[in-house]
JSON list of C-alpha atoms in Angstrom, two decimals:
[
{"chain": "A", "resi": 1, "resn": "MET", "atom": "CA", "xyz": [4.57, 9.65, -75.38]},
{"chain": "A", "resi": 2, "resn": "VAL", "atom": "CA", "xyz": [2.29, 11.17, -77.69]},
{"chain": "A", "resi": 3, "resn": "ASN", "atom": "CA", "xyz": [0.64, 9.36, -80.26]},
{"chain": "A", "resi": 4, "resn": "LEU", "atom": "CA", "xyz": [-2.56, 8.86, -82.03]},
{"chain": "A", "resi": 5, "resn": "PRO", "atom": "CA", "xyz": [-4.07, 6.65, -79.57]},
{"chain": "A", "resi": 6, "resn": "ASN", "atom": "CA", "xyz": [-3.41, 9.27, -76.80]},
{"chain": "A", "resi": 7, "resn": "ILE", "atom": "CA", "xyz": [-4.64, 11.97, -79.04]},
{"chain": "A", "resi": 8, "resn": "ILE", "atom": "CA", "xyz": [-7.93, 10.12, -79.44]},
{"chain": "A", "resi": 9, "resn": "THR", "atom": "CA", "xyz": [-8.11, 9.46, -75.80]},
{"chain": "A", "resi": 10, "resn": "PHE", "atom": "CA", "xyz": [-7.33, 13.21, -75.02]},
{"chain": "A", "resi": 11, "resn": "ALA", "atom": "CA", "xyz": [-10.10, 14.21, -77.47]},
{"chain": "A", "resi": 12, "resn": "ARG", "atom": "CA", "xyz": [-12.64, 12.24, -75.48]},
{"chain": "A", "resi": 13, "resn": "LEU", "atom": "CA", "xyz": [-11.44, 13.55, -72.05]},
{"chain": "A", "resi": 14, "resn": "CYS", "atom": "CA", "xyz": [-12.15, 16.85, -73.62]},
{"chain": "A", "resi": 15, "resn": "ALA", "atom": "CA", "xyz": [-15.38, 16.12, -75.06]},
{"chain": "A", "resi": 16, "resn": "VAL", "atom": "CA", "xyz": [-16.64, 15.50, -71.37]},
{"chain": "A", "resi": 17, "resn": "PRO", "atom": "CA", "xyz": [-17.59, 19.01, -70.46]},
{"chain": "A", "resi": 18, "resn": "LEU", "atom": "CA", "xyz": [-19.46, 19.68, -73.88]},
{"chain": "A", "resi": 19, "resn": "ALA", "atom": "CA", "xyz": [-21.47, 16.35, -73.00]},
{"chain": "A", "resi": 20, "resn": "VAL", "atom": "CA", "xyz": [-22.43, 17.85, -69.88]},
{"chain": "A", "resi": 21, "resn": "TRP", "atom": "CA", "xyz": [-23.05, 21.17, -71.20]},
{"chain": "A", "resi": 22, "resn": "LEU", "atom": "CA", "xyz": [-25.60, 19.67, -73.80]},
{"chain": "A", "resi": 23, "resn": "VAL", "atom": "CA", "xyz": [-27.44, 17.73, -71.20]},
{"chain": "A", "resi": 24, "resn": "LEU", "atom": "CA", "xyz": [-27.66, 20.70, -68.90]},
{"chain": "A", "resi": 25, "resn": "HIS", "atom": "CA", "xyz": [-29.04, 22.75, -72.13]},
{"chain": "A", "resi": 26, "resn": "HIS", "atom": "CA", "xyz": [-31.53, 19.79, -72.93]},
{"chain": "A", "resi": 27, "resn": "GLN", "atom": "CA", "xyz": [-29.58, 19.14, -76.34]},
{"chain": "A", "resi": 28, "resn": "MET", "atom": "CA", "xyz": [-30.28, 15.20, -75.64]},
{"chain": "A", "resi": 29, "resn": "LEU", "atom": "CA", "xyz": [-29.61, 14.47, -79.46]},
{"chain": "A", "resi": 30, "resn": "PRO", "atom": "CA", "xyz": [-26.65, 16.07, -79.90]},
{"chain": "A", "resi": 31, "resn": "ALA", "atom": "CA", "xyz": [-25.46, 14.97, -76.47]},
{"chain": "A", "resi": 32, "resn": "PHE", "atom": "CA", "xyz": [-26.00, 11.40, -77.62]},
{"chain": "A", "resi": 33, "resn": "TRP", "atom": "CA", "xyz": [-24.23, 11.46, -80.58]},
{"chain": "A", "resi": 34, "resn": "LEU", "atom": "CA", "xyz": [-21.14, 12.76, -78.92]},
{"chain": "A", "resi": 35, "resn": "PHE", "atom": "CA", "xyz": [-21.86, 10.31, -76.35]},
{"chain": "A", "resi": 36, "resn": "ALA", "atom": "CA", "xyz": [-21.98, 7.62, -79.45]},
{"chain": "A", "resi": 37, "resn": "ALA", "atom": "CA", "xyz": [-18.55, 9.31, -80.96]},
{"chain": "A", "resi": 38, "resn": "ALA", "atom": "CA", "xyz": [-16.70, 9.02, -77.74]},
{"chain": "A", "resi": 39, "resn": "GLY", "atom": "CA", "xyz": [-17.88, 5.49, -77.45]},
{"chain": "A", "resi": 40, "resn": "ALA", "atom": "CA", "xyz": [-16.40, 4.85, -80.83]},
{"chain": "A", "resi": 41, "resn": "SER", "atom": "CA", "xyz": [-13.25, 6.50, -80.03]},
{"chain": "A", "resi": 42, "resn": "ASP", "atom": "CA", "xyz": [-12.65, 4.50, -77.27]},
{"chain": "A", "resi": 43, "resn": "ALA", "atom": "CA", "xyz": [-12.72, 1.32, -79.41]},
{"chain": "A", "resi": 44, "resn": "ILE", "atom": "CA", "xyz": [-10.71, 2.99, -81.87]},
{"chain": "A", "resi": 45, "resn": "ASP", "atom": "CA", "xyz": [-7.88, 4.31, -79.96]},
{"chain": "A", "resi": 46, "resn": "GLY", "atom": "CA", "xyz": [-8.04, 0.77, -77.84]},
{"chain": "A", "resi": 47, "resn": "TRP", "atom": "CA", "xyz": [-7.41, -0.98, -81.60]},
{"chain": "A", "resi": 48, "resn": "LEU", "atom": "CA", "xyz": [-4.70, 1.14, -82.29]},
{"chain": "A", "resi": 49, "resn": "ALA", "atom": "CA", "xyz": [-3.04, 0.87, -79.08]},
{"chain": "A", "resi": 50, "resn": "ARG", "atom": "CA", "xyz": [-2.93, -2.85, -79.34]},
{"chain": "A", "resi": 51, "resn": "ARG", "atom": "CA", "xyz": [-1.50, -2.35, -82.88]},
{"chain": "A", "resi": 52, "resn": "GLN", "atom": "CA", "xyz": [1.10, 0.56, -82.29]},
{"chain": "A", "resi": 53, "resn": "GLY", "atom": "CA", "xyz": [2.15, -0.27, -78.82]},
{"chain": "A", "resi": 54, "resn": "THR", "atom": "CA", "xyz": [0.58, 1.23, -75.61]},
{"chain": "A", "resi": 55, "resn": "THR", "atom": "CA", "xyz": [2.05, 3.82, -73.56]},
{"chain": "A", "resi": 56, "resn": "ALA", "atom": "CA", "xyz": [2.01, 4.44, -69.71]},
{"chain": "A", "resi": 57, "resn": "LEU", "atom": "CA", "xyz": [0.21, 7.92, -70.53]},
{"chain": "A", "resi": 58, "resn": "GLY", "atom": "CA", "xyz": [-2.33, 6.05, -72.39]},
{"chain": "A", "resi": 59, "resn": "ALA", "atom": "CA", "xyz": [-2.87, 3.48, -69.96]},
{"chain": "A", "resi": 60, "resn": "MET", "atom": "CA", "xyz": [-3.22, 6.12, -67.51]},
{"chain": "A", "resi": 61, "resn": "MET", "atom": "CA", "xyz": [-5.67, 8.09, -69.42]},
{"chain": "A", "resi": 62, "resn": "ASP", "atom": "CA", "xyz": [-7.72, 6.23, -71.18]},
{"chain": "A", "resi": 63, "resn": "PRO", "atom": "CA", "xyz": [-9.73, 4.73, -67.75]},
{"chain": "A", "resi": 64, "resn": "LEU", "atom": "CA", "xyz": [-9.69, 8.13, -66.78]},
{"chain": "A", "resi": 65, "resn": "ALA", "atom": "CA", "xyz": [-11.43, 9.50, -69.89]},
{"chain": "A", "resi": 66, "resn": "ASP", "atom": "CA", "xyz": [-13.85, 6.38, -69.82]},
{"chain": "A", "resi": 67, "resn": "LYS", "atom": "CA", "xyz": [-14.64, 7.13, -66.08]},
{"chain": "A", "resi": 68, "resn": "ALA", "atom": "CA", "xyz": [-14.94, 11.09, -66.37]},
{"chain": "A", "resi": 69, "resn": "LEU", "atom": "CA", "xyz": [-17.35, 10.65, -69.09]},
{"chain": "A", "resi": 70, "resn": "LEU", "atom": "CA", "xyz": [-19.55, 7.85, -67.53]},
{"chain": "A", "resi": 71, "resn": "VAL", "atom": "CA", "xyz": [-19.56, 9.63, -63.93]},
{"chain": "A", "resi": 72, "resn": "SER", "atom": "CA", "xyz": [-20.39, 13.10, -65.38]},
{"chain": "A", "resi": 73, "resn": "MET", "atom": "CA", "xyz": [-23.09, 11.59, -67.53]},
{"chain": "A", "resi": 74, "resn": "TYR", "atom": "CA", "xyz": [-24.76, 10.02, -64.32]},
{"chain": "A", "resi": 75, "resn": "VAL", "atom": "CA", "xyz": [-24.33, 12.69, -62.54]},
{"chain": "A", "resi": 76, "resn": "THR", "atom": "CA", "xyz": [-25.84, 15.38, -65.16]},
{"chain": "A", "resi": 77, "resn": "LEU", "atom": "CA", "xyz": [-28.56, 13.05, -65.80]},
{"chain": "A", "resi": 78, "resn": "ALA", "atom": "CA", "xyz": [-29.69, 12.89, -62.52]},
{"chain": "A", "resi": 79, "resn": "ASN", "atom": "CA", "xyz": [-29.15, 16.48, -61.80]},
{"chain": "A", "resi": 80, "resn": "ILE", "atom": "CA", "xyz": [-31.78, 16.80, -64.77]},
{"chain": "A", "resi": 81, "resn": "GLN", "atom": "CA", "xyz": [-34.03, 14.41, -63.49]},
{"chain": "A", "resi": 82, "resn": "ALA", "atom": "CA", "xyz": [-33.66, 11.71, -66.15]},
{"chain": "A", "resi": 83, "resn": "LEU", "atom": "CA", "xyz": [-31.78, 9.38, -63.94]},
{"chain": "A", "resi": 84, "resn": "PRO", "atom": "CA", "xyz": [-32.61, 8.65, -60.13]},
{"chain": "A", "resi": 85, "resn": "ASP", "atom": "CA", "xyz": [-30.13, 10.46, -57.81]},
{"chain": "A", "resi": 86, "resn": "TRP", "atom": "CA", "xyz": [-29.57, 7.18, -56.00]},
{"chain": "A", "resi": 87, "resn": "LEU", "atom": "CA", "xyz": [-28.18, 5.54, -59.23]},
{"chain": "A", "resi": 88, "resn": "ALA", "atom": "CA", "xyz": [-25.70, 8.30, -60.03]},
{"chain": "A", "resi": 89, "resn": "ILE", "atom": "CA", "xyz": [-24.45, 8.36, -56.14]},
{"chain": "A", "resi": 90, "resn": "MET", "atom": "CA", "xyz": [-24.00, 4.38, -56.44]},
{"chain": "A", "resi": 91, "resn": "VAL", "atom": "CA", "xyz": [-22.17, 4.65, -59.75]},
{"chain": "A", "resi": 92, "resn": "VAL", "atom": "CA", "xyz": [-20.23, 7.70, -58.24]},
{"chain": "A", "resi": 93, "resn": "PHE", "atom": "CA", "xyz": [-19.74, 5.56, -54.90]},
{"chain": "A", "resi": 94, "resn": "ARG", "atom": "CA", "xyz": [-18.85, 2.52, -56.70]},
{"chain": "A", "resi": 95, "resn": "ASP", "atom": "CA", "xyz": [-15.82, 4.07, -58.36]},
{"chain": "A", "resi": 96, "resn": "LEU", "atom": "CA", "xyz": [-14.91, 5.93, -55.21]},
{"chain": "A", "resi": 97, "resn": "VAL", "atom": "CA", "xyz": [-14.61, 2.60, -53.27]},
{"chain": "A", "resi": 98, "resn": "ILE", "atom": "CA", "xyz": [-12.40, 0.97, -56.04]},
{"chain": "A", "resi": 99, "resn": "VAL", "atom": "CA", "xyz": [-10.19, 4.03, -56.59]},
{"chain": "A", "resi": 100, "resn": "GLY", "atom": "CA", "xyz": [-9.87, 4.52, -52.70]},
{"chain": "A", "resi": 101, "resn": "GLY", "atom": "CA", "xyz": [-9.18, 1.03, -52.13]},
{"chain": "A", "resi": 102, "resn": "VAL", "atom": "CA", "xyz": [-6.25, 1.17, -54.63]},
{"chain": "A", "resi": 103, "resn": "LEU", "atom": "CA", "xyz": [-4.57, 4.17, -53.27]},
{"chain": "A", "resi": 104, "resn": "LEU", "atom": "CA", "xyz": [-5.05, 2.69, -49.57]},
{"chain": "A", "resi": 105, "resn": "LEU", "atom": "CA", "xyz": [-3.15, -0.55, -50.93]},
{"chain": "A", "resi": 106, "resn": "LEU", "atom": "CA", "xyz": [-0.39, 1.36, -52.56]},
{"chain": "A", "resi": 107, "resn": "ALA", "atom": "CA", "xyz": [-0.22, 3.99, -49.65]},
{"chain": "A", "resi": 108, "resn": "THR", "atom": "CA", "xyz": [0.46, 0.66, -47.35]},
{"chain": "A", "resi": 109, "resn": "GLY", "atom": "CA", "xyz": [2.97, -0.75, -49.48]},
{"chain": "A", "resi": 110, "resn": "HIS", "atom": "CA", "xyz": [0.67, -3.35, -51.06]},
{"chain": "A", "resi": 111, "resn": "PRO", "atom": "CA", "xyz": [1.07, -4.11, -54.37]},
{"chain": "A", "resi": 112, "resn": "VAL", "atom": "CA", "xyz": [-1.83, -3.61, -56.64]},
{"chain": "A", "resi": 113, "resn": "ALA", "atom": "CA", "xyz": [-3.12, -5.54, -59.89]},
{"chain": "A", "resi": 114, "resn": "ILE", "atom": "CA", "xyz": [-6.31, -4.69, -61.11]},
{"chain": "A", "resi": 115, "resn": "ARG", "atom": "CA", "xyz": [-7.78, -6.96, -63.52]},
{"chain": "A", "resi": 116, "resn": "PRO", "atom": "CA", "xyz": [-11.08, -6.09, -65.04]},
{"chain": "A", "resi": 117, "resn": "LEU", "atom": "CA", "xyz": [-13.65, -8.55, -63.77]},
{"chain": "A", "resi": 118, "resn": "PHE", "atom": "CA", "xyz": [-16.23, -9.97, -65.92]},
{"chain": "A", "resi": 119, "resn": "VAL", "atom": "CA", "xyz": [-19.13, -8.28, -63.72]},
{"chain": "A", "resi": 120, "resn": "SER", "atom": "CA", "xyz": [-17.26, -5.11, -64.17]},
{"chain": "A", "resi": 121, "resn": "LYS", "atom": "CA", "xyz": [-17.11, -5.44, -67.85]},
{"chain": "A", "resi": 122, "resn": "LEU", "atom": "CA", "xyz": [-20.65, -6.19, -67.89]},
{"chain": "A", "resi": 123, "resn": "ASN", "atom": "CA", "xyz": [-21.52, -3.27, -65.72]},
{"chain": "A", "resi": 124, "resn": "THR", "atom": "CA", "xyz": [-19.58, -0.55, -67.83]},
{"chain": "A", "resi": 125, "resn": "ALA", "atom": "CA", "xyz": [-21.50, -2.02, -70.69]},
{"chain": "A", "resi": 126, "resn": "LEU", "atom": "CA", "xyz": [-24.51, -1.74, -69.03]},
{"chain": "A", "resi": 127, "resn": "GLN", "atom": "CA", "xyz": [-23.86, 1.61, -67.56]},
{"chain": "A", "resi": 128, "resn": "ILE", "atom": "CA", "xyz": [-22.97, 2.86, -71.55]},
{"chain": "A", "resi": 129, "resn": "VAL", "atom": "CA", "xyz": [-26.30, 1.68, -72.85]},
{"chain": "A", "resi": 130, "resn": "LEU", "atom": "CA", "xyz": [-28.30, 3.27, -70.02]},
{"chain": "A", "resi": 131, "resn": "VAL", "atom": "CA", "xyz": [-27.04, 6.24, -70.78]},
{"chain": "A", "resi": 132, "resn": "GLY", "atom": "CA", "xyz": [-27.27, 6.10, -74.36]},
{"chain": "A", "resi": 133, "resn": "THR", "atom": "CA", "xyz": [-30.63, 4.96, -74.17]},
{"chain": "A", "resi": 134, "resn": "THR", "atom": "CA", "xyz": [-31.51, 7.86, -72.00]},
{"chain": "A", "resi": 135, "resn": "LEU", "atom": "CA", "xyz": [-30.00, 10.43, -74.45]},
{"chain": "A", "resi": 136, "resn": "LEU", "atom": "CA", "xyz": [-31.71, 8.97, -77.24]},
{"chain": "A", "resi": 137, "resn": "LEU", "atom": "CA", "xyz": [-35.25, 8.54, -76.32]},
{"chain": "A", "resi": 138, "resn": "ALA", "atom": "CA", "xyz": [-35.11, 12.05, -74.54]},
{"chain": "A", "resi": 139, "resn": "GLY", "atom": "CA", "xyz": [-33.62, 13.29, -77.77]},
{"chain": "A", "resi": 140, "resn": "LEU", "atom": "CA", "xyz": [-36.45, 11.95, -79.91]},
{"chain": "A", "resi": 141, "resn": "ALA", "atom": "CA", "xyz": [-39.00, 12.78, -77.32]},
{"chain": "A", "resi": 142, "resn": "LEU", "atom": "CA", "xyz": [-39.79, 9.51, -76.68]},
{"chain": "A", "resi": 143, "resn": "ALA", "atom": "CA", "xyz": [-40.71, 7.93, -72.95]},
{"chain": "A", "resi": 144, "resn": "TRP", "atom": "CA", "xyz": [-40.36, 4.17, -72.86]},
{"chain": "A", "resi": 145, "resn": "ASP", "atom": "CA", "xyz": [-40.34, 4.04, -69.16]},
{"chain": "A", "resi": 146, "resn": "PRO", "atom": "CA", "xyz": [-40.41, -0.07, -69.15]},
{"chain": "A", "resi": 147, "resn": "LEU", "atom": "CA", "xyz": [-36.84, -0.31, -70.88]},
{"chain": "A", "resi": 148, "resn": "LEU", "atom": "CA", "xyz": [-35.17, 2.43, -68.82]},
{"chain": "A", "resi": 149, "resn": "GLY", "atom": "CA", "xyz": [-36.90, 0.87, -65.39]},
{"chain": "A", "resi": 150, "resn": "VAL", "atom": "CA", "xyz": [-35.07, -2.53, -66.71]},
{"chain": "A", "resi": 151, "resn": "LEU", "atom": "CA", "xyz": [-31.74, -0.75, -67.40]},
{"chain": "A", "resi": 152, "resn": "VAL", "atom": "CA", "xyz": [-31.81, 1.27, -64.39]},
{"chain": "A", "resi": 153, "resn": "ALA", "atom": "CA", "xyz": [-32.21, -2.11, -62.14]},
{"chain": "A", "resi": 154, "resn": "ALA", "atom": "CA", "xyz": [-29.77, -3.73, -64.40]},
{"chain": "A", "resi": 155, "resn": "VAL", "atom": "CA", "xyz": [-27.17, -1.09, -63.86]},
{"chain": "A", "resi": 156, "resn": "ALA", "atom": "CA", "xyz": [-27.94, -1.16, -60.07]},
{"chain": "A", "resi": 157, "resn": "VAL", "atom": "CA", "xyz": [-27.42, -4.71, -59.84]},
{"chain": "A", "resi": 158, "resn": "SER", "atom": "CA", "xyz": [-24.36, -4.68, -61.94]},
{"chain": "A", "resi": 159, "resn": "THR", "atom": "CA", "xyz": [-22.83, -1.88, -59.97]},
{"chain": "A", "resi": 160, "resn": "PHE", "atom": "CA", "xyz": [-23.24, -3.13, -56.67]},
{"chain": "A", "resi": 161, "resn": "SER", "atom": "CA", "xyz": [-22.17, -6.71, -57.69]},
{"chain": "A", "resi": 162, "resn": "SER", "atom": "CA", "xyz": [-18.82, -5.56, -59.35]},
{"chain": "A", "resi": 163, "resn": "GLY", "atom": "CA", "xyz": [-17.89, -3.15, -56.46]},
{"chain": "A", "resi": 164, "resn": "ALA", "atom": "CA", "xyz": [-19.00, -5.84, -54.29]},
{"chain": "A", "resi": 165, "resn": "ALA", "atom": "CA", "xyz": [-16.58, -8.46, -56.55]},
{"chain": "A", "resi": 166, "resn": "TYR", "atom": "CA", "xyz": [-13.60, -5.86, -56.55]},
{"chain": "A", "resi": 167, "resn": "VAL", "atom": "CA", "xyz": [-14.12, -5.76, -52.58]},
{"chain": "A", "resi": 168, "resn": "TRP", "atom": "CA", "xyz": [-14.20, -9.42, -51.96]},
{"chain": "A", "resi": 169, "resn": "ASN", "atom": "CA", "xyz": [-11.10, -10.02, -54.20]},
{"chain": "A", "resi": 170, "resn": "VAL", "atom": "CA", "xyz": [-9.21, -7.50, -51.86]},
{"chain": "A", "resi": 171, "resn": "VAL", "atom": "CA", "xyz": [-10.18, -8.95, -48.93]},
{"chain": "A", "resi": 172, "resn": "ARG", "atom": "CA", "xyz": [-9.63, -12.43, -50.32]},
{"chain": "A", "resi": 173, "resn": "THR", "atom": "CA", "xyz": [-5.96, -11.93, -51.06]},
{"chain": "A", "resi": 174, "resn": "ARG", "atom": "CA", "xyz": [-5.02, -10.09, -48.26]}
]
C-alpha cells in the first residue's frame, strides 16, 4: 500500500546514492544536510506510520532504507579515509551476521521474532552520531580528532556488543 510514510521512506532510500556521490566528491556539508534530512524523515515517517497505521511494505522498506544509508555512509567514509576501514568492515559484518542468521533460521523452519535490543538502539544512535559528526567536521574543515576517536571507540564497542547480544539471544533460545 502506498501512503505518505512509505513515500517518505522511499525518498530516503533514493537519497542514498546522492549521499554517497556527495561524499565521494568531498561535498561534506551538503552530505551532512542530506544525512540530517534523512534522519528527520525517518522520525517523521515513523510518527506518521504510528498515527496512520503501518503497512507490510513500510515495515520492510523502513529498516532497509535505514541500513542502506548507514552502511553506505560507513563504507564511503572509509573509502575516502574519513573513518577507519576496520570500523566499516565491523559495521557491515554485524549487519550481515544478523541478516544471515535470520535467513538461516527462516530457511530451517524456525520462527523469527526480532525485537530491537537496547544495546542495538544505542549502537544505531552512536553510528548516526559518528557519521553526522564526521560529515559536519569535514564540511566545516575542522579537525577534532579526540572527539572522533571517542566516537569511533564507542561505535566499535556498541557494534560488537549488539551483534554479540543478538547472537547470544538466538543461541540461548534454541
